[in-house]
XYZ file of C-alpha atoms in Angstrom:
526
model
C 1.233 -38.885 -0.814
C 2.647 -35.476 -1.665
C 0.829 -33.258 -3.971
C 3.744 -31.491 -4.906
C 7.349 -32.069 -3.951
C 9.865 -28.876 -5.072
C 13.963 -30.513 -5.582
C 16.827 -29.370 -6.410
C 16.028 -25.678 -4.957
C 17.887 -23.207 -2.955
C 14.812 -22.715 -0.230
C 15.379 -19.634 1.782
C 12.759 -20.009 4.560
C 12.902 -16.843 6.548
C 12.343 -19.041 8.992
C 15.537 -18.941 11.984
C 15.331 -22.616 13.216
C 16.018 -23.865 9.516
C 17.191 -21.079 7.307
C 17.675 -23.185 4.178
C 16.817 -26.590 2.238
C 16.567 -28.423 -1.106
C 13.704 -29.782 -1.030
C 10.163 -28.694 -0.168
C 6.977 -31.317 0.035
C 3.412 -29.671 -0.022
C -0.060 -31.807 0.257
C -3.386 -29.871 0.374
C -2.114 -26.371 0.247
C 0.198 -26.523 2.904
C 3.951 -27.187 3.384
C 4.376 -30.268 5.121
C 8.232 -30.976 5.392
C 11.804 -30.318 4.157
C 14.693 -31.954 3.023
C 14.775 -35.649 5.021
C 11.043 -35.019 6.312
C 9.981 -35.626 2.950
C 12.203 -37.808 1.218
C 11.468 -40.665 -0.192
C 7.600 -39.787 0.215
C 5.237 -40.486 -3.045
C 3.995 -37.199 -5.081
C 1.313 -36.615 -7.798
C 4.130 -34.425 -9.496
C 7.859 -33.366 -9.294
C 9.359 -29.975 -9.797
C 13.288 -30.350 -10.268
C 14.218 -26.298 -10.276
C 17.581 -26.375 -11.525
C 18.789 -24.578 -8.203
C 16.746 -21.900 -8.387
C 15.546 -19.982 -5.508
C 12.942 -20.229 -3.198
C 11.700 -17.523 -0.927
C 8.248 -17.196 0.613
C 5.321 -15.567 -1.332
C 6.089 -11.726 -1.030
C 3.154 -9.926 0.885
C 2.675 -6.393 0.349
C 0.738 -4.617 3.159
C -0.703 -1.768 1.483
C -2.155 -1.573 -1.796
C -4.969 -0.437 -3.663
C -5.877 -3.080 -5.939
C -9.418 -1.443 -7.280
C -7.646 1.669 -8.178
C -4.544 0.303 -9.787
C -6.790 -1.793 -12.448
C -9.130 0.955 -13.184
C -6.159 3.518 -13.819
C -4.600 0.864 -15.688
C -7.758 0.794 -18.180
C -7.976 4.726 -17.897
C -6.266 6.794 -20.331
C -3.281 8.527 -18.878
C -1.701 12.223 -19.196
C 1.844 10.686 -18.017
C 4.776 11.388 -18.318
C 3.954 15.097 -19.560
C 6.112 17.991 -19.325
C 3.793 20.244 -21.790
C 0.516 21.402 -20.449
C -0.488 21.446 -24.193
C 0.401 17.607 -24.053
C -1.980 16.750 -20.957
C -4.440 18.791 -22.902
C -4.184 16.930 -26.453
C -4.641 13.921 -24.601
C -7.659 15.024 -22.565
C -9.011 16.374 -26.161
C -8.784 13.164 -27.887
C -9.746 10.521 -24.985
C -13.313 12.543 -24.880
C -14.182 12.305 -28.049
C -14.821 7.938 -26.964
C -16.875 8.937 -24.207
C -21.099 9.789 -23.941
C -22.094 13.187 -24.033
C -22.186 14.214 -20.621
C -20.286 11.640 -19.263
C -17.774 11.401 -16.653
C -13.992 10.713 -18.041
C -11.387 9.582 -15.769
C -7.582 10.227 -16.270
C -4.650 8.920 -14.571
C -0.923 10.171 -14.068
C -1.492 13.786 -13.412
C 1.330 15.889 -11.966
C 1.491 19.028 -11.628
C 5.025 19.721 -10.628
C 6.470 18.226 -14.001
C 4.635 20.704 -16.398
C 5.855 24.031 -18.497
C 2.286 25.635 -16.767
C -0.384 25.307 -14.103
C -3.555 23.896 -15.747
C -7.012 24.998 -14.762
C -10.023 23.839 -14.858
C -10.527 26.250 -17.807
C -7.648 25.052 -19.601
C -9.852 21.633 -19.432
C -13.346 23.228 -20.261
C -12.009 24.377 -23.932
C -10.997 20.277 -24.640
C -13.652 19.133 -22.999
C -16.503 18.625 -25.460
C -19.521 18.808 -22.698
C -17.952 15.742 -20.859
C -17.350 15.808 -17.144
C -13.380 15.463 -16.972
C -11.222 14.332 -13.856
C -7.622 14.316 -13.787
C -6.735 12.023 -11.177
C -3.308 13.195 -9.063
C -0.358 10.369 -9.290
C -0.487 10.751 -5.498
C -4.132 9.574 -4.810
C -4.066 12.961 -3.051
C -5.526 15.636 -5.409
C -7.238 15.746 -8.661
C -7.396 18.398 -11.547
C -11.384 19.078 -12.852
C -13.230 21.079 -14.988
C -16.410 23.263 -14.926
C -18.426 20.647 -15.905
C -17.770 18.416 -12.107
C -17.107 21.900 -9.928
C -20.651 23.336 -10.807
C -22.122 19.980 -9.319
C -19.555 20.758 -5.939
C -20.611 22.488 -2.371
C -19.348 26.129 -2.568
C -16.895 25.748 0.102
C -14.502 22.744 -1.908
C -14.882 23.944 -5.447
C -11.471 25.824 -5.869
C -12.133 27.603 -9.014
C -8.848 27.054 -10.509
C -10.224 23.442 -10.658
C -7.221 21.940 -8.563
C -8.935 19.816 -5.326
C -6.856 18.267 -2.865
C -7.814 15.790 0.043
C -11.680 16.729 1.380
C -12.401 18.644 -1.903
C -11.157 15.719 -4.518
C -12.977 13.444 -2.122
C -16.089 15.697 -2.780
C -15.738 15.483 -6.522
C -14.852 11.499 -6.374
C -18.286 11.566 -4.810
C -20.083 13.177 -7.400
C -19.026 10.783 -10.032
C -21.544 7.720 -10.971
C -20.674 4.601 -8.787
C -18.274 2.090 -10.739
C -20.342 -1.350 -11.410
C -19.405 -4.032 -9.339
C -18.477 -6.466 -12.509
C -16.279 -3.210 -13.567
C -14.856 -3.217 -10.089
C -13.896 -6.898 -9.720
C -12.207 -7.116 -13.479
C -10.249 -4.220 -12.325
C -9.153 -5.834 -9.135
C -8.264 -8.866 -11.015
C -6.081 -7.457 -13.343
C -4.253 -5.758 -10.322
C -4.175 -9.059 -8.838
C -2.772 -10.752 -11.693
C -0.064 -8.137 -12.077
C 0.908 -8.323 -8.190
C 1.087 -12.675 -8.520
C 3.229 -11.982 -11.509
C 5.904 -10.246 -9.413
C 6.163 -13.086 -6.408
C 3.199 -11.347 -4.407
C 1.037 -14.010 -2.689
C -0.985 -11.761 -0.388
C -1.910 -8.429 0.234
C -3.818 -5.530 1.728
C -6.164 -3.338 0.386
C -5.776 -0.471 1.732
C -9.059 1.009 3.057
C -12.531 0.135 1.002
C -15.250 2.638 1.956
C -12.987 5.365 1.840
C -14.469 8.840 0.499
C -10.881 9.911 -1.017
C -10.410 6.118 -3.012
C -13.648 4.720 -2.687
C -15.301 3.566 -6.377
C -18.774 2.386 -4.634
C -20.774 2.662 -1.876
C -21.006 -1.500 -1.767
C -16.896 -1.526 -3.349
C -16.028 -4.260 -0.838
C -18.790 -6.597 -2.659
C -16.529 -6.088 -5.557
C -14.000 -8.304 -3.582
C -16.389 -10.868 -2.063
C -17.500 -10.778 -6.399
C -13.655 -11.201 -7.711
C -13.380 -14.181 -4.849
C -16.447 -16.089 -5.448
C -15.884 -16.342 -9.164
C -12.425 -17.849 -9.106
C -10.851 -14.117 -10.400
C -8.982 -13.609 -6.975
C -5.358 -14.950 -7.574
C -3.783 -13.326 -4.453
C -4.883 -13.380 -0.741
C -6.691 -10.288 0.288
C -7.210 -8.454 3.561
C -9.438 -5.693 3.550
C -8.842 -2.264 5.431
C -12.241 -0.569 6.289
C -11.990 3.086 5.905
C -12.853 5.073 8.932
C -15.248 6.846 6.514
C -17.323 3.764 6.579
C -18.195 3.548 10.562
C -21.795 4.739 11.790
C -23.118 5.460 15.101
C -23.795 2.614 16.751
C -26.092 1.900 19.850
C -24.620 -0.867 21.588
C -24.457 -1.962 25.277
C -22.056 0.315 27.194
C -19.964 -2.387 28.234
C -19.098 -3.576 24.413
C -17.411 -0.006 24.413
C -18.302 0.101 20.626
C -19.802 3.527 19.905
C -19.146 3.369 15.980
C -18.854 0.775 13.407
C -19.555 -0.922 10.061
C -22.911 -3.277 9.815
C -23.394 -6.033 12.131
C -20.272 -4.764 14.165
C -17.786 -6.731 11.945
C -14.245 -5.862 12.415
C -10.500 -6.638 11.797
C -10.315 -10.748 11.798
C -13.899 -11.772 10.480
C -13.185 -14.185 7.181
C -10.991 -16.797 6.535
C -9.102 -17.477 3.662
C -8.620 -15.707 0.364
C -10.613 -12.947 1.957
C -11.030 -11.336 5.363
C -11.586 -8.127 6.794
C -8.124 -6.295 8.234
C -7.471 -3.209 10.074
C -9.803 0.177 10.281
C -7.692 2.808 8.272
C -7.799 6.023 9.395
C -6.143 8.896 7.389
C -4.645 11.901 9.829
C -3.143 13.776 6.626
C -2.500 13.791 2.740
C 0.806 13.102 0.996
C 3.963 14.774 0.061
C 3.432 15.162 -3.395
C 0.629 17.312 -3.191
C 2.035 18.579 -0.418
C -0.069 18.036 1.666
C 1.375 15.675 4.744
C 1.086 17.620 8.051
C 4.519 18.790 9.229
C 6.044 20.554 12.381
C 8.052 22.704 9.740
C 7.333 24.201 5.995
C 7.645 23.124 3.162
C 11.044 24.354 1.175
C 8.793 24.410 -1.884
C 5.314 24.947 -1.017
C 3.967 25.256 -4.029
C 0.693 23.508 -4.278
C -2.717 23.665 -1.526
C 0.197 22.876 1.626
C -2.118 24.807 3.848
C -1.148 27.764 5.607
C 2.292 28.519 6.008
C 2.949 25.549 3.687
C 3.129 22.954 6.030
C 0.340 20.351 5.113
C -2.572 19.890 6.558
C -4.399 17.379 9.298
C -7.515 15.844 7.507
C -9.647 17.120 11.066
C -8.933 18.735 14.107
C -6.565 16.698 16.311
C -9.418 16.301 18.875
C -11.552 14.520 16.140
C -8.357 12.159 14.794
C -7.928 11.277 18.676
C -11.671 10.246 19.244
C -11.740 7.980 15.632
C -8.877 6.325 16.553
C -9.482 5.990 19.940
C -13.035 4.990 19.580
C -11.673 2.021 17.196
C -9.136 1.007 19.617
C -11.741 0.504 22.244
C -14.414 -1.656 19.666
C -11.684 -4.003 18.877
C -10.406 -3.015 15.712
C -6.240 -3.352 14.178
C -5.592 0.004 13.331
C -3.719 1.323 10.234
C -3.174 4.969 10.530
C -2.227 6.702 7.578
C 0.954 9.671 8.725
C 3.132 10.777 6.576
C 4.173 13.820 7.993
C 5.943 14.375 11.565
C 3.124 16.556 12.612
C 0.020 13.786 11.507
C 2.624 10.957 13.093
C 2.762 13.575 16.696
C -1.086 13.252 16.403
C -1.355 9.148 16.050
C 1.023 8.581 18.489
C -0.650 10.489 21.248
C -4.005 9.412 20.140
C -2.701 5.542 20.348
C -0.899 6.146 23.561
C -4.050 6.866 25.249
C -6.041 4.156 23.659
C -3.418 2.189 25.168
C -3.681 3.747 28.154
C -7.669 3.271 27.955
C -7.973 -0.318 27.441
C -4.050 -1.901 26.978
C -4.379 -4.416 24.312
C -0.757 -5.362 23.287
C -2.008 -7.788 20.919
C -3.907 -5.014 18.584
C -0.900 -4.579 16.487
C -1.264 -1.647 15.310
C 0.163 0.328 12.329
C 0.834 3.326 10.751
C 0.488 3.416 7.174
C 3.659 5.404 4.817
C 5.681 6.741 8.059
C 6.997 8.962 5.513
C 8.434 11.922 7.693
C 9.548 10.509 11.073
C 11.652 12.981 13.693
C 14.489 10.855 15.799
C 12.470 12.228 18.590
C 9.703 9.844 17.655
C 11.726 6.408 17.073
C 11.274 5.903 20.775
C 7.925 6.759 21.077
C 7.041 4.444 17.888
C 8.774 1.243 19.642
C 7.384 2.203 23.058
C 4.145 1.672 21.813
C 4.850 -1.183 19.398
C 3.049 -0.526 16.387
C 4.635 -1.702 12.697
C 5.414 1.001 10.339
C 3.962 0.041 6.737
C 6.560 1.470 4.443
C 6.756 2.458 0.705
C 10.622 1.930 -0.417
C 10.031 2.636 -3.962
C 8.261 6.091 -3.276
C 12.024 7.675 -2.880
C 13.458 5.669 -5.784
C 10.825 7.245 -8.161
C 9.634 10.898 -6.135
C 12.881 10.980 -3.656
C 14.702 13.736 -5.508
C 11.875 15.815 -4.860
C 10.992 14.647 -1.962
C 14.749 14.905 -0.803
C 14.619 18.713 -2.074
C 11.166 20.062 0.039
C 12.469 18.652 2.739
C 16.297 20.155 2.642
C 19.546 18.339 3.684
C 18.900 18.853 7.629
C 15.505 16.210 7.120
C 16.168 14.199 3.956
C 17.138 11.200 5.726
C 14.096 11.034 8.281
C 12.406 10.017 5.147
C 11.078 6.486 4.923
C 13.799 5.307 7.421
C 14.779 1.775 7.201
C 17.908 1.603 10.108
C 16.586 3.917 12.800
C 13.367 2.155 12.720
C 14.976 -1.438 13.045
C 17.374 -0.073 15.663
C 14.969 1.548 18.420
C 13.168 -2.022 17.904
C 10.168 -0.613 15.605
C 8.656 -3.465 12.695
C 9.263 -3.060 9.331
C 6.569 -3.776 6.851
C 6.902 -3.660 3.260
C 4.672 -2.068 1.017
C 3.712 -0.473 -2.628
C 0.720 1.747 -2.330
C 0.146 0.783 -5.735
C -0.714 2.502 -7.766
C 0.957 5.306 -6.447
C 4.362 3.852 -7.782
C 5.636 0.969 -8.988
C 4.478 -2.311 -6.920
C 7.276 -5.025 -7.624
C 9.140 -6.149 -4.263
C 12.325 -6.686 -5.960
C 13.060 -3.454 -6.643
C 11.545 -1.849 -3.341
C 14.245 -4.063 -2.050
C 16.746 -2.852 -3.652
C 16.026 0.842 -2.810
C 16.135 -0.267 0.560
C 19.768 -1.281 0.808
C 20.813 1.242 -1.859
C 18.527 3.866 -0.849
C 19.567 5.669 -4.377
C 16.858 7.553 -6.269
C 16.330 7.117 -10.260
C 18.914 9.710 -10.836
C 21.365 8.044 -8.494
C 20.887 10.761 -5.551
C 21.435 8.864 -2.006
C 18.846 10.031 0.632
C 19.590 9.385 3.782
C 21.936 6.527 2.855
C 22.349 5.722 6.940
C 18.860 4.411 7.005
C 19.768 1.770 4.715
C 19.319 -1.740 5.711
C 20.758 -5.530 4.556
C 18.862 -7.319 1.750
C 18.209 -10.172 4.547
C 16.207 -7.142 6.868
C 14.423 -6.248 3.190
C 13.352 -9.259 2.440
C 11.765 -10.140 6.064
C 10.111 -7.047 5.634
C 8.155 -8.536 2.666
C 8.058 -11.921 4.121
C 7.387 -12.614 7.788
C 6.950 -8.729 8.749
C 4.734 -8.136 6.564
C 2.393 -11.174 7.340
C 2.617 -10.247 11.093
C 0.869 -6.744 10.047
C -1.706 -8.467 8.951
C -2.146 -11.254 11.144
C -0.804 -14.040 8.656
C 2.238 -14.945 10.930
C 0.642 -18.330 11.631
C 0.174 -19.053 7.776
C 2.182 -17.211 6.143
C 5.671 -15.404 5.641
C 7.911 -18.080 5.858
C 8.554 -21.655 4.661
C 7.597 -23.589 7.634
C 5.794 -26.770 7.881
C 2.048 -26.604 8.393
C 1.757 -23.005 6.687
C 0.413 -22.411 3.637
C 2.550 -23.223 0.529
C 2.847 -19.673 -0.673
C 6.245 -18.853 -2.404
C 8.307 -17.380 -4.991
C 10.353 -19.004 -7.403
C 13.619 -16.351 -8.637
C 16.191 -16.709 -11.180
C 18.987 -15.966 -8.557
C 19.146 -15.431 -4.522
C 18.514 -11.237 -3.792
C 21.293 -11.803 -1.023
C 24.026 -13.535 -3.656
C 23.826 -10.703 -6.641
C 25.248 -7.594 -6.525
C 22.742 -5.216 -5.111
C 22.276 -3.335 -8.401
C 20.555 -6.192 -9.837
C 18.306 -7.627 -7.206
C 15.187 -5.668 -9.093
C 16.573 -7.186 -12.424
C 15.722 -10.964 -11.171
C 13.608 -12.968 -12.913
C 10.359 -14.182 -11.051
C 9.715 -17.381 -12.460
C 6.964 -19.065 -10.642
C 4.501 -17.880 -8.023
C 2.759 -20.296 -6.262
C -0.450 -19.738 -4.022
C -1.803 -22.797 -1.754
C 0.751 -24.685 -3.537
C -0.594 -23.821 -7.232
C 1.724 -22.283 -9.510
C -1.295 -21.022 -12.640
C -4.015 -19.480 -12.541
């Protein structure tokens, strides 16, 4: 008997040796048959959906779940264009908190305001607390007096404005987030990604001294998961951050790693441990993604010559990633820029070199800069680029303008990637910008920013290459193929239930469907 049998759907499966059916049977989690493999079979309950459509669950390969529900429950200074207006905000949210205590603030953005703000400007609304002004990018943070007197001489800018090391300095001055804290937060992020078709995901990179909310944050997980408040698959980057010297016998070639030597595969199930992230620069919007040339607008800590910067010497990047490589791990390294991507690609050619292990899979996180001098190299070595469509629908116009006409479209390519042979996997970085896959979709075939500007509009791609990208590309970057990703008999029943088919509706309106059900192991509530 069928648990569940879905009729009178338009089932796209992703899946080449049977693109489409009507009807969909699912016992114990997992899709059994389609169409005349489970007719006439019994089932506990029937779904007719009116012809809706049927895609398989979206997976989005790099997120930040922890972060996104905190900075949802965080009192935010965005949209500002007044400095005054960051600062009336900052003024009245401190009045709630403890004398003395820490208060965190989302949405900051330097680039939109009438003014700079300094950590003075903060100091005269600050009341005594400790105040933090947390960077839309993830990438830099805006303090006070209060949390730079507590900083190492060297990071504490005294303007207040910390990007990369520094803001990861001050992150770590702030009392640990409780673990009961830390798992409502993820579920609310959870329940927010489930509500937009996402079945799975990837955190991306617990442990991590620039995101990290706890020393034991990836207990906050295991916490969320054992108490039924999980209602997405998770895999779990480990930040590079979070490796240790280990002593281990010379032939296990592991010379750093986590506790018990865990790495990328251990779990099953909701919850599992993923790739080792490794971060080789910041991000654009701080400017602060390593590049081969400036900056037009360098305004902001771009390093000298205001060109980014590498998080450590090239020589250090190599051996971490390297090192990983060699103790078994699935990479994810985190390049933005042209000059951090130069870095990871030599560093993983000679891992490869080291030890070949075509299986790793390996990935490089954002991709956000990429010269056509490195497509090549990219496929060569076959690593999956981990894209963030959406990040040039809401920041391309700025993006689009520090980079100038001659590199605008190298920017989170979608057609030179797919045509030197290089995987596509789609992606959110929530909370960075806005997670839905619909509408990253969209972008990616339109490649039009909110104010209608086209960058790069020969990278675009077809909504059938989008949607693999958040389908069966995306659960092949994090080792789900066999599960997940499309609707194929004996994976799990994870899918998405839309209002209309993305590849029937004018383009325009593919982020404007309607995501009606979501359905994880066959469940559709939670």
């Amino acid at each position: 008997m069928l648990s569940t049998r879905i009729t009178n759907a338009h089932v796209v499966t992703m899946d080449p040796d049977r693109p489409a059916a009507r009807e969909l049977g699912i016992w114990r989690g997992r899709i059994v048959g389609l169409d005349e493999e489970v007719a006439g079979l019994p089932a506990r309950r029937t779904l007719d959906l009116g012809g809706a459509t049927v895609l398989p669950g979206f997976i989005d390969a790099h997120v930040h779940l922890a972060w996104a529900g905190l900075k949802a429950g965080a009192p935010s200074v965005a949209p500002s264009r007044s400095a005054d207006d960051v600062l009336r905000v900052v003024a009245e949210a401190v009045t709630r908190a403890p004398a003395g205590g820490w208060v965190d603030f989302g949405g900051y953005d330097q680039r939109t305001l009438d003014r700079p703000l300094t950590a003075a400007d903060l100091d005269a609304v600050s009341a005594g607390r400790k105040v933090y002004l947390g960077h839309l990018s993830g990438h830099a943070c805006l303090v006070n007096s209060a949390v730079l007197n507590g900083l190492p001489a060297e990071v504490a800018r005294p303007d207040g404005f910390l990007a990369e090391g520094a803001m990861g300095a001050a992150l770590q001055s702030r009392p640990p987030h409780a673990l009961t804290e830390l798992a409502s937060a993820i579920e609310h992020a959870a329940r927010v990604c489930r509500s937009e078709g996402i079945t799975g995901c990837a955190e991306a990179g617990v442990g991590a001294r620039l995101f990290g909310h706890s020393p034991i944050e990836g207990a906050a997980y295991q916490l969320a998961h054992e108490s039924g408040r999980l209602p997405v698959r998770v895999r779990l980057m480990v930040a590079a951050d979070a490796l240790r010297p280990v002593g281990a016998d010379a032939g296990d070639t592991t010379s750093r790693a986590i506790d018990l030597g865990l790495r990328s595969g251990f779990g099953d199930g909701a919850l599992s441990l993923g790739a080792l992230k490794i971060f080789t620069d910041g991000g654009m919007m701080a400017r602060t993604a390593a590049l081969t040339s400036p900056y037009l607008s360098p305004e902001g800590p771009g390093g000298p010559g205001g060109s980014g910067q590498l998080m450590h010497e090239p020589e250090v990047l190599e051996s971490t990633i390297v090192e990983g490589h060699l103790a078994g791990w699935q990479l994810a390294v985190h390049a933005i820029g042209d000059r951090a991507l130069d870095v990871a690609l030599d560093a993983l050619e000679k891992a490869q070199k080291l030890s070949p292990r075509p299986t790793a899979r390996h990935r490089v996180e954002h991709a956000g800069l990429v010269r056509p001098d490195q497509l090549p190299r990219l496929a060569a070595l076959g690593v999956t680029v981990v894209i963030q469509p959406s990040f040039l629908r809401y920041y391309g116009d700025d993006y689009a303008t520090i980079m100038g006409e001659d590199r605008a479209g190298w920017l989170y390519r979608g057609r030179g990637f797919l045509d030197h042979g290089v995987r596509v996997a789609g992606s959110s970085d929530r909370p960075v910008a806005n997670g839905a896959p619909l509408r990253a979709i969209q972008f990616m075939v339109e490649r039009a920013s909110e104010s209608g500007r086209l960058i790069g509009p020969e990278e675009a791609i077809t909504v059938e290459e989008a949607l693999r990208a958040y389908t069966v590309e995306a659960a092949r970057a994090c080792h789900w193929e066999t599960d997940a990703g499309s609707l194929t008999p004996g994976k799990r029943a994870d899918l998405v239930v839309l209002g209309d088919d993305p590849r029937r509706v004018d383009v325009s309106r593919i982020a404007e469907i309607e995501v009606v059900r979501t359905f994880v192991e066959g469940e559709d509530e939670y």
